[in-house]
Coordinates of C-alpha atoms in Angstrom, one line a residue:
M1 CA -55.4 -53.6 29.2
D2 CA -52.0 -53.4 30.9
C3 CA -51.6 -52.2 34.4
S4 CA -48.0 -53.1 35.0
S5 CA -46.6 -50.9 32.4
S6 CA -49.2 -48.7 30.7
M7 CA -53.0 -48.5 31.0
H8 CA -53.4 -46.6 27.7
P9 CA -54.0 -49.0 24.8
N10 CA -51.8 -47.1 22.4
A11 CA -49.0 -45.7 24.5
N12 CA -45.9 -47.2 25.9
K13 CA -46.8 -50.8 25.0
E14 CA -43.5 -52.3 26.1
N15 CA -41.7 -52.2 29.5
V16 CA -39.1 -49.5 29.9
S17 CA -36.5 -52.2 29.6
T18 CA -37.5 -52.9 26.1
S19 CA -38.4 -49.5 24.8
D20 CA -34.9 -48.6 23.8
V21 CA -34.4 -51.6 21.6
Q22 CA -37.3 -51.1 19.3
G23 CA -35.2 -49.3 16.6
G24 CA -35.3 -49.9 12.9
F25 CA -33.9 -52.8 11.1
G26 CA -33.4 -54.1 7.6
R27 CA -36.3 -55.5 5.7
I28 CA -36.5 -59.2 5.3
T29 CA -38.3 -60.8 2.3
R30 CA -39.1 -64.4 1.7
S31 CA -41.5 -66.6 -0.2
R32 CA -41.9 -70.0 1.2
A33 CA -45.6 -70.7 1.0
K34 CA -45.6 -72.3 -2.5
K35 CA -43.0 -74.9 -1.6
A36 CA -44.5 -75.6 1.8
L37 CA -48.1 -76.1 0.5
G38 CA -47.1 -77.9 -2.7
G39 CA -48.2 -75.0 -4.8
G40 CA -51.5 -74.5 -3.0
V41 CA -50.9 -71.1 -1.6
S42 CA -48.4 -68.4 -2.4
I43 CA -47.6 -65.7 0.2
P44 CA -45.3 -63.1 -1.5
P45 CA -42.7 -61.0 0.2
T46 CA -43.9 -58.6 2.8
K47 CA -42.8 -55.3 1.3
P48 CA -41.7 -55.6 -2.4
S49 CA -39.3 -52.8 -2.8
F50 CA -38.6 -53.8 -6.3
K51 CA -41.7 -53.7 -8.5
Q52 CA -42.3 -57.3 -9.4
Q53 CA -45.6 -59.0 -9.0
K54 CA -45.6 -62.7 -8.4
K55 CA -48.3 -64.8 -10.1
R56 CA -50.4 -66.9 -7.8
S57 CA -51.3 -70.4 -8.5
V58 CA -54.9 -70.7 -9.7
L59 CA -56.9 -72.7 -7.1
Q60 CA -60.3 -74.2 -7.4
D61 CA -62.8 -72.1 -5.5
V62 CA -64.5 -73.4 -2.4
S63 CA -67.8 -72.1 -1.3
N64 CA -67.6 -69.8 1.6
T65 CA -70.3 -71.5 3.6
S66 CA -71.1 -70.8 7.2
A67 CA -70.7 -73.4 9.9
G68 CA -73.2 -71.7 12.1
H69 CA -72.5 -69.2 14.8
I70 CA -70.7 -70.9 17.7
Y71 CA -70.5 -68.1 20.2
S72 CA -73.2 -67.4 22.8
D73 CA -74.1 -63.9 23.6
L74 CA -71.7 -62.1 25.9
L75 CA -72.8 -60.9 29.3
K76 CA -75.4 -58.2 28.9
G77 CA -73.9 -56.2 31.7
G78 CA -74.2 -56.1 35.5
N79 CA -76.8 -54.6 37.7
I80 CA -75.9 -51.6 39.8
K81 CA -76.3 -52.4 43.5
V82 CA -78.0 -49.6 45.4
T83 CA -77.9 -49.8 49.2
R84 CA -80.4 -48.2 51.6
K85 CA -77.6 -46.1 52.9
S86 CA -76.8 -44.6 49.5
L87 CA -80.5 -44.0 48.8
K88 CA -80.8 -42.3 52.1
Q89 CA -77.8 -40.1 51.3
C90 CA -79.3 -39.2 47.9
K91 CA -82.6 -38.2 49.5
K92 CA -80.8 -36.1 52.1
A93 CA -78.8 -34.4 49.3
A94 CA -82.0 -33.7 47.3
K95 CA -83.7 -32.2 50.4
G96 CA -80.7 -30.3 51.6
G97 CA -79.7 -28.7 48.3
A98 CA -76.4 -28.5 46.5
D99 CA -74.3 -27.8 49.6
V100 CA -75.4 -31.0 51.3
A101 CA -74.9 -33.0 48.1
M102 CA -71.3 -31.7 47.7
E103 CA -70.6 -32.5 51.3
I104 CA -71.8 -36.1 50.9
L105 CA -69.8 -36.5 47.7
D106 CA -66.6 -35.2 49.4
D107 CA -67.1 -37.7 52.2
M108 CA -67.7 -40.6 49.8
H109 CA -64.6 -39.6 47.8
T110 CA -62.4 -39.4 50.9
E111 CA -63.7 -42.8 52.1
K112 CA -63.2 -44.3 48.6
S113 CA -59.6 -43.0 48.4
K114 CA -58.8 -44.5 51.8
L115 CA -60.2 -47.8 50.9
A116 CA -58.4 -47.8 47.6
E117 CA -55.1 -47.3 49.3
D118 CA -55.6 -50.4 51.4
L119 CA -57.0 -52.5 48.6
S120 CA -53.9 -54.4 47.9
K121 CA -53.2 -55.2 51.5
I122 CA -56.8 -56.4 52.0
R123 CA -56.6 -58.7 49.0
M124 CA -53.4 -60.1 50.2
A125 CA -54.9 -60.8 53.6
E126 CA -57.9 -62.5 52.1
S127 CA -55.8 -64.8 50.0
L128 CA -53.6 -65.7 53.0
N129 CA -56.5 -66.3 55.4
A130 CA -57.0 -69.9 54.6
S131 CA -53.3 -70.9 54.9
L132 CA -52.8 -68.9 58.1
S133 CA -55.7 -70.8 59.8
I134 CA -53.5 -74.0 59.7
S135 CA -50.8 -74.2 62.3
K136 CA -47.2 -74.5 61.2
D137 CA -47.0 -78.1 62.5
E138 CA -50.1 -79.1 60.6
E139 CA -48.6 -77.6 57.4
I140 CA -45.4 -79.6 57.8
T141 CA -47.3 -82.8 58.4
E142 CA -49.5 -82.3 55.3
Q143 CA -46.4 -81.6 53.1
Q144 CA -44.8 -84.8 54.4
E145 CA -47.9 -86.8 53.8
D146 CA -48.7 -85.7 50.3
G147 CA -45.3 -84.6 49.2
S148 CA -46.7 -81.5 47.6
G149 CA -44.3 -79.1 49.3
A150 CA -47.0 -76.4 49.6
M151 CA -45.6 -72.8 49.1
D152 CA -45.4 -70.3 52.0
F153 CA -47.8 -67.6 50.8
C154 CA -46.4 -65.3 53.5
Q155 CA -43.6 -64.7 51.0
V156 CA -45.9 -63.2 48.4
V157 CA -44.5 -59.8 47.3
D158 CA -47.1 -57.1 46.7
I159 CA -46.2 -55.9 43.2
D160 CA -48.8 -53.1 43.2
S161 CA -47.5 -51.3 46.3
N162 CA -45.4 -48.2 46.4
D163 CA -45.8 -47.5 42.7
K164 CA -45.9 -43.8 42.0
D165 CA -46.4 -44.2 38.2
P166 CA -50.1 -43.1 37.6
Q167 CA -50.2 -45.1 34.4
C168 CA -49.8 -48.3 36.3
C169 CA -53.1 -47.7 38.2
S170 CA -51.7 -49.6 41.1
L171 CA -54.8 -49.0 43.3
Y172 CA -57.0 -50.6 40.7
A173 CA -54.7 -53.2 39.1
A174 CA -56.1 -56.2 41.1
D175 CA -59.7 -55.3 40.1
I176 CA -58.7 -54.8 36.5
Y177 CA -57.1 -58.2 36.3
D178 CA -60.0 -59.8 38.0
N179 CA -62.1 -58.6 35.1
I180 CA -59.5 -59.6 32.5
N181 CA -59.4 -63.2 33.9
V182 CA -63.2 -63.4 33.3
A183 CA -63.0 -61.7 29.9
E184 CA -60.5 -64.2 28.5
L185 CA -63.2 -66.9 28.7
Q186 CA -65.6 -65.0 26.4
P187 CA -64.5 -64.3 22.8
R188 CA -62.6 -67.6 22.6
P189 CA -61.8 -69.3 19.2
L190 CA -62.6 -72.9 18.9
A191 CA -59.7 -75.2 19.6
N192 CA -60.7 -77.6 16.8
Y193 CA -62.2 -75.3 14.2
M194 CA -60.0 -76.9 11.5
E195 CA -61.8 -80.2 12.0
L196 CA -65.3 -78.8 12.6
V197 CA -65.5 -75.8 10.2
Q198 CA -62.8 -75.6 7.7
R199 CA -62.7 -77.7 4.5
D200 CA -60.1 -76.1 2.3
I201 CA -57.3 -75.1 4.8
D202 CA -55.4 -77.0 7.4
P203 CA -53.1 -76.2 10.4
S204 CA -50.0 -76.1 8.1
M205 CA -51.5 -73.3 6.0
R206 CA -52.4 -71.4 9.2
R207 CA -48.8 -71.9 10.4
I208 CA -47.5 -70.3 7.2
L209 CA -49.9 -67.4 7.4
I210 CA -49.0 -66.6 11.0
D211 CA -45.3 -66.8 10.2
W212 CA -45.8 -64.3 7.4
I213 CA -47.7 -62.0 9.7
V214 CA -44.9 -62.1 12.2
E215 CA -42.5 -61.0 9.4
V216 CA -44.8 -58.2 8.3
S217 CA -45.2 -56.9 11.9
E218 CA -41.4 -56.8 12.1
D219 CA -41.0 -55.0 8.8
Y220 CA -43.5 -52.3 9.8
N221 CA -42.3 -52.1 13.5
L222 CA -45.8 -52.9 14.8
V223 CA -46.2 -53.3 18.5
P224 CA -46.6 -56.8 19.9
D225 CA -50.2 -56.1 20.8
T226 CA -51.0 -55.7 17.1
L227 CA -49.5 -59.1 16.4
Y228 CA -51.4 -60.9 19.1
L229 CA -54.7 -59.2 18.3
T230 CA -54.3 -60.1 14.6
V231 CA -53.9 -63.8 15.4
N232 CA -56.9 -63.6 17.7
L233 CA -59.1 -62.1 15.1
I234 CA -58.0 -64.7 12.5
D235 CA -58.8 -67.6 14.8
R236 CA -62.1 -66.2 15.9
F237 CA -63.3 -65.6 12.3
L238 CA -62.1 -69.1 11.2
S239 CA -64.0 -70.6 14.1
N240 CA -67.2 -69.6 12.4
S241 CA -66.7 -69.2 8.7
C242 CA -65.4 -71.6 6.1
I243 CA -62.9 -69.9 3.9
E244 CA -61.1 -70.8 0.6
R245 CA -57.4 -71.2 0.7
H246 CA -56.8 -68.5 -1.8
R247 CA -58.6 -66.0 0.5
L248 CA -56.7 -67.0 3.6
Q249 CA -53.9 -64.4 3.1
L250 CA -56.6 -61.7 2.4
L251 CA -58.1 -62.6 5.8
G252 CA -54.6 -62.3 7.5
A253 CA -53.9 -58.9 5.9
T254 CA -57.3 -57.6 6.8
C255 CA -57.1 -58.7 10.4
M256 CA -53.7 -57.0 10.7
L257 CA -55.3 -53.8 9.2
I258 CA -58.0 -53.9 11.9
A259 CA -55.5 -54.6 14.7
S260 CA -53.3 -51.8 13.5
K261 CA -56.1 -49.3 13.6
Y262 CA -56.9 -50.4 17.2
E263 CA -53.4 -50.7 18.7
E264 CA -51.0 -48.5 16.7
L265 CA -50.5 -44.7 17.1
C266 CA -50.0 -44.5 13.3
A267 CA -51.5 -47.4 11.5
P268 CA -50.4 -48.3 7.9
P269 CA -53.0 -47.3 5.3
V270 CA -55.1 -49.8 3.3
E271 CA -52.8 -49.5 0.3
E272 CA -49.9 -50.8 2.3
F273 CA -51.8 -54.0 3.1
C274 CA -52.5 -54.5 -0.5
D275 CA -48.9 -53.9 -1.3
I276 CA -47.6 -56.5 1.1
T277 CA -49.6 -59.1 -0.8
A278 CA -47.9 -57.9 -4.1
N279 CA -51.3 -56.4 -5.0
T280 CA -52.9 -59.9 -5.1
Y281 CA -55.9 -58.3 -3.4
T282 CA -57.4 -54.9 -4.3
R283 CA -58.5 -52.2 -1.9
P284 CA -62.2 -53.0 -2.3
E285 CA -61.5 -56.6 -1.5
V286 CA -59.7 -55.7 1.7
L287 CA -62.4 -53.2 2.8
S288 CA -65.1 -55.8 2.1
M289 CA -63.3 -58.4 4.2
E290 CA -62.8 -55.8 6.9
I291 CA -66.6 -55.3 7.1
Q292 CA -67.1 -59.1 7.4
V293 CA -64.6 -59.5 10.2
L294 CA -65.9 -56.5 12.2
N295 CA -69.5 -57.6 11.8
F296 CA -68.6 -61.1 13.0
V297 CA -66.7 -60.0 16.1
Q298 CA -69.3 -57.2 16.7
F299 CA -66.5 -54.7 17.0
K300 CA -65.3 -56.4 20.2
L301 CA -61.6 -55.8 19.8
S302 CA -60.6 -55.3 23.4
V303 CA -59.8 -58.9 24.2
P304 CA -57.2 -60.2 26.6
T305 CA -54.3 -61.9 24.8
T306 CA -51.2 -63.7 26.0
K307 CA -49.3 -60.4 25.9
T308 CA -51.8 -58.8 28.2
F309 CA -51.1 -61.4 30.9
L310 CA -47.4 -61.6 30.2
R311 CA -46.7 -58.1 31.2
R312 CA -48.2 -58.6 34.7
F313 CA -46.7 -62.0 35.2
L314 CA -43.2 -60.7 34.2
R315 CA -43.6 -58.0 36.8
A316 CA -44.4 -60.7 39.4
A317 CA -41.4 -62.7 38.2
Q318 CA -39.0 -59.8 38.4
A319 CA -40.1 -59.1 42.0
S320 CA -37.7 -61.8 43.2
Y321 CA -34.7 -60.1 41.6
K322 CA -32.7 -57.1 43.0
S323 CA -32.8 -55.6 39.5
P324 CA -34.9 -56.5 36.4
L325 CA -33.4 -59.3 34.3
I326 CA -33.7 -58.2 30.7
E327 CA -32.9 -61.6 29.3
M328 CA -35.8 -63.2 31.1
E329 CA -38.2 -60.6 29.7
F330 CA -37.0 -61.2 26.1
L331 CA -37.0 -65.0 26.5
A332 CA -40.5 -65.1 27.9
N333 CA -41.8 -63.0 25.0
Y334 CA -39.9 -65.2 22.6
L335 CA -41.5 -68.4 24.0
A336 CA -45.0 -66.8 23.9
E337 CA -44.6 -65.8 20.3
L338 CA -43.5 -69.3 19.3
T339 CA -47.0 -70.5 20.3
L340 CA -48.8 -68.2 17.9
V341 CA -48.0 -70.3 14.9
E342 CA -49.0 -73.5 16.6
Y343 CA -52.7 -74.4 16.1
N344 CA -52.5 -76.9 19.0
F345 CA -52.0 -74.1 21.5
L346 CA -55.5 -72.8 21.0
R347 CA -56.6 -75.2 23.6
F348 CA -54.8 -73.2 26.3
L349 CA -56.1 -70.0 27.8
P350 CA -53.9 -66.9 27.1
S351 CA -53.1 -66.6 30.8
L352 CA -51.9 -70.2 31.0
V353 CA -49.6 -69.7 28.0
A354 CA -48.2 -66.5 29.6
A355 CA -47.6 -68.2 32.9
S356 CA -46.0 -71.2 31.1
A357 CA -43.7 -68.8 29.2
V358 CA -42.5 -67.2 32.4
F359 CA -42.0 -70.6 34.1
L360 CA -39.9 -72.0 31.2
A361 CA -37.9 -68.7 30.8
R362 CA -36.9 -68.8 34.5
W363 CA -35.9 -72.4 34.3
T364 CA -33.9 -71.9 31.1
L365 CA -31.9 -69.1 32.7
D366 CA -31.4 -70.7 36.1
Q367 CA -31.7 -74.4 36.9
T368 CA -30.5 -74.0 40.5
E369 CA -33.7 -72.3 41.6
D370 CA -37.3 -73.3 41.6
P371 CA -38.9 -71.4 38.7
W372 CA -42.2 -71.0 40.5
N373 CA -42.6 -69.1 43.8
P374 CA -45.5 -67.9 46.0
T375 CA -45.6 -64.5 44.3
L376 CA -46.0 -66.0 40.8
Q377 CA -48.6 -68.5 42.0
H378 CA -50.6 -65.7 43.6
Y379 CA -50.7 -63.4 40.7
T380 CA -51.0 -66.0 37.9
R381 CA -53.5 -68.1 39.9
Y382 CA -51.9 -71.2 38.6
E383 CA -50.2 -74.0 40.6
V384 CA -47.2 -75.8 39.2
D385 CA -49.0 -78.9 38.2
E386 CA -51.6 -76.9 36.2
L387 CA -48.7 -75.6 34.0
K388 CA -47.3 -79.1 33.1
T389 CA -49.0 -79.8 29.8
A390 CA -48.4 -76.3 28.4
V391 CA -44.8 -76.0 29.6
L392 CA -43.9 -79.4 28.1
A393 CA -45.4 -78.5 24.8
M394 CA -43.7 -75.1 24.9
E395 CA -40.4 -76.8 25.6
E396 CA -40.8 -78.9 22.5
L397 CA -41.2 -75.6 20.5
Q398 CA -38.2 -74.1 22.1
L399 CA -36.0 -77.1 21.2
N400 CA -37.8 -77.4 17.8
T401 CA -38.1 -81.2 18.1
S402 CA -40.5 -81.3 15.2
G403 CA -38.0 -79.7 12.9
C404 CA -40.2 -76.8 11.8
T405 CA -38.8 -74.9 8.9
L406 CA -40.6 -71.6 9.6
T407 CA -38.0 -69.6 11.4
T408 CA -39.2 -66.0 11.4
T409 CA -39.8 -65.8 15.1
R410 CA -36.4 -67.5 15.9
E411 CA -34.6 -65.1 13.5
K412 CA -36.3 -62.2 15.1
Y413 CA -35.2 -63.1 18.6
N414 CA -31.7 -64.1 17.4
Q415 CA -31.0 -60.4 16.9
P416 CA -28.6 -58.7 19.3
K417 CA -31.3 -56.2 20.4
F418 CA -33.1 -59.1 21.9
K419 CA -29.9 -60.5 23.5
S420 CA -30.2 -63.5 21.0
V421 CA -32.4 -65.3 23.5
A422 CA -33.6 -67.7 20.7
K423 CA -30.3 -69.5 21.1
L424 CA -30.8 -70.1 24.8
T425 CA -31.8 -73.6 26.0
S426 CA -31.6 -75.4 29.3
P427 CA -29.2 -78.3 29.7
K428 CA -31.8 -80.0 31.8
R429 CA -35.3 -80.9 30.7
V430 CA -38.2 -79.4 32.7
S431 CA -40.3 -82.5 33.2
P432 CA -38.8 -83.6 36.5
L433 CA -40.1 -80.4 38.1
F434 CA -43.7 -81.7 37.9
S435 CA -45.1 -84.3 40.2
G436 CA -46.9 -87.3 38.8

């Protein structure tokens, strides 16, 4: 759920700054899977406009055994706290009749509205309470002793204040993201499911699948939330069920179908997802896989992804500029999408990936200024040193030091509508910014 741009899951997914660049573009078709996997898997073009069906290599079947359910039950729900005061009010309303009840409800509503208006200020004061208890001289002494250079949290900008857009839900944004930070810990895919669960696929096959999914999402103009949810569903399913390599593309197409139904205003029909696989899979096969995936995730599709946090963190990052910097927004989104194809990034929480993308984007665009400030630290809840591992790994992706040949994401963000941010790199490496 996004509070910084739109609270509705299907409407206005992107910031205003990016909404005018989501126009159509030419279809791109490729077929690299056969060469990359040595003939093991063949992922056909995304949308075969010419009616040619490519024959797939015949692979030996692997039993689709289960590795055992690895998720514990989610929280059953919280208890509702009832105070003596509220019980007393309810009794009074019951005795006094409807008029008394309405009077009490009006009073409660007025009090709630007043508290909601001051919610952001109260939260800011609580977070600053600890730092304000130390005198200025003591703070300077501590910084000199440990060399940490602690940030001045008095400089935190309240990004939820004075926002008249009702879709931003400014009064409740802090509470919503409190819940989202807890929720990202629950339906987590295993960071090592390839080693523990899978027998017939490997990280390189997953990389090719996700690269293909990025291409399909571009061809059909799907919103970024659909892409991120698709990858999340794939990893969650593979964390539990062993799958044969010839059914891996079926899983990818099916997860995209599910994510499209959940995120898109107008989702492509089942036949389209059969078509993008050159009809390698039939409609009954896709629907059968859809049932398996939905039963496994128990229809829990509202999960925080990197994109969920990235919107809020970008809002915090833009607070230090007089006007929004569109290149930083595109660059942060580009860096975050690069991590989708990398299996090793499953070890990082979505919020950490989003914070690292903002950090590296700010550094890439401006090396004269510290990319992390009190506002970002406050809203991301990450200190600089906590970002080190993820930022360094993300920088390697940005520079493509491994020589990865899958370039769909890079080609996507090389387009003028994204300001060609894929070509941007920093002349200075980011590692000196971290202590230790």
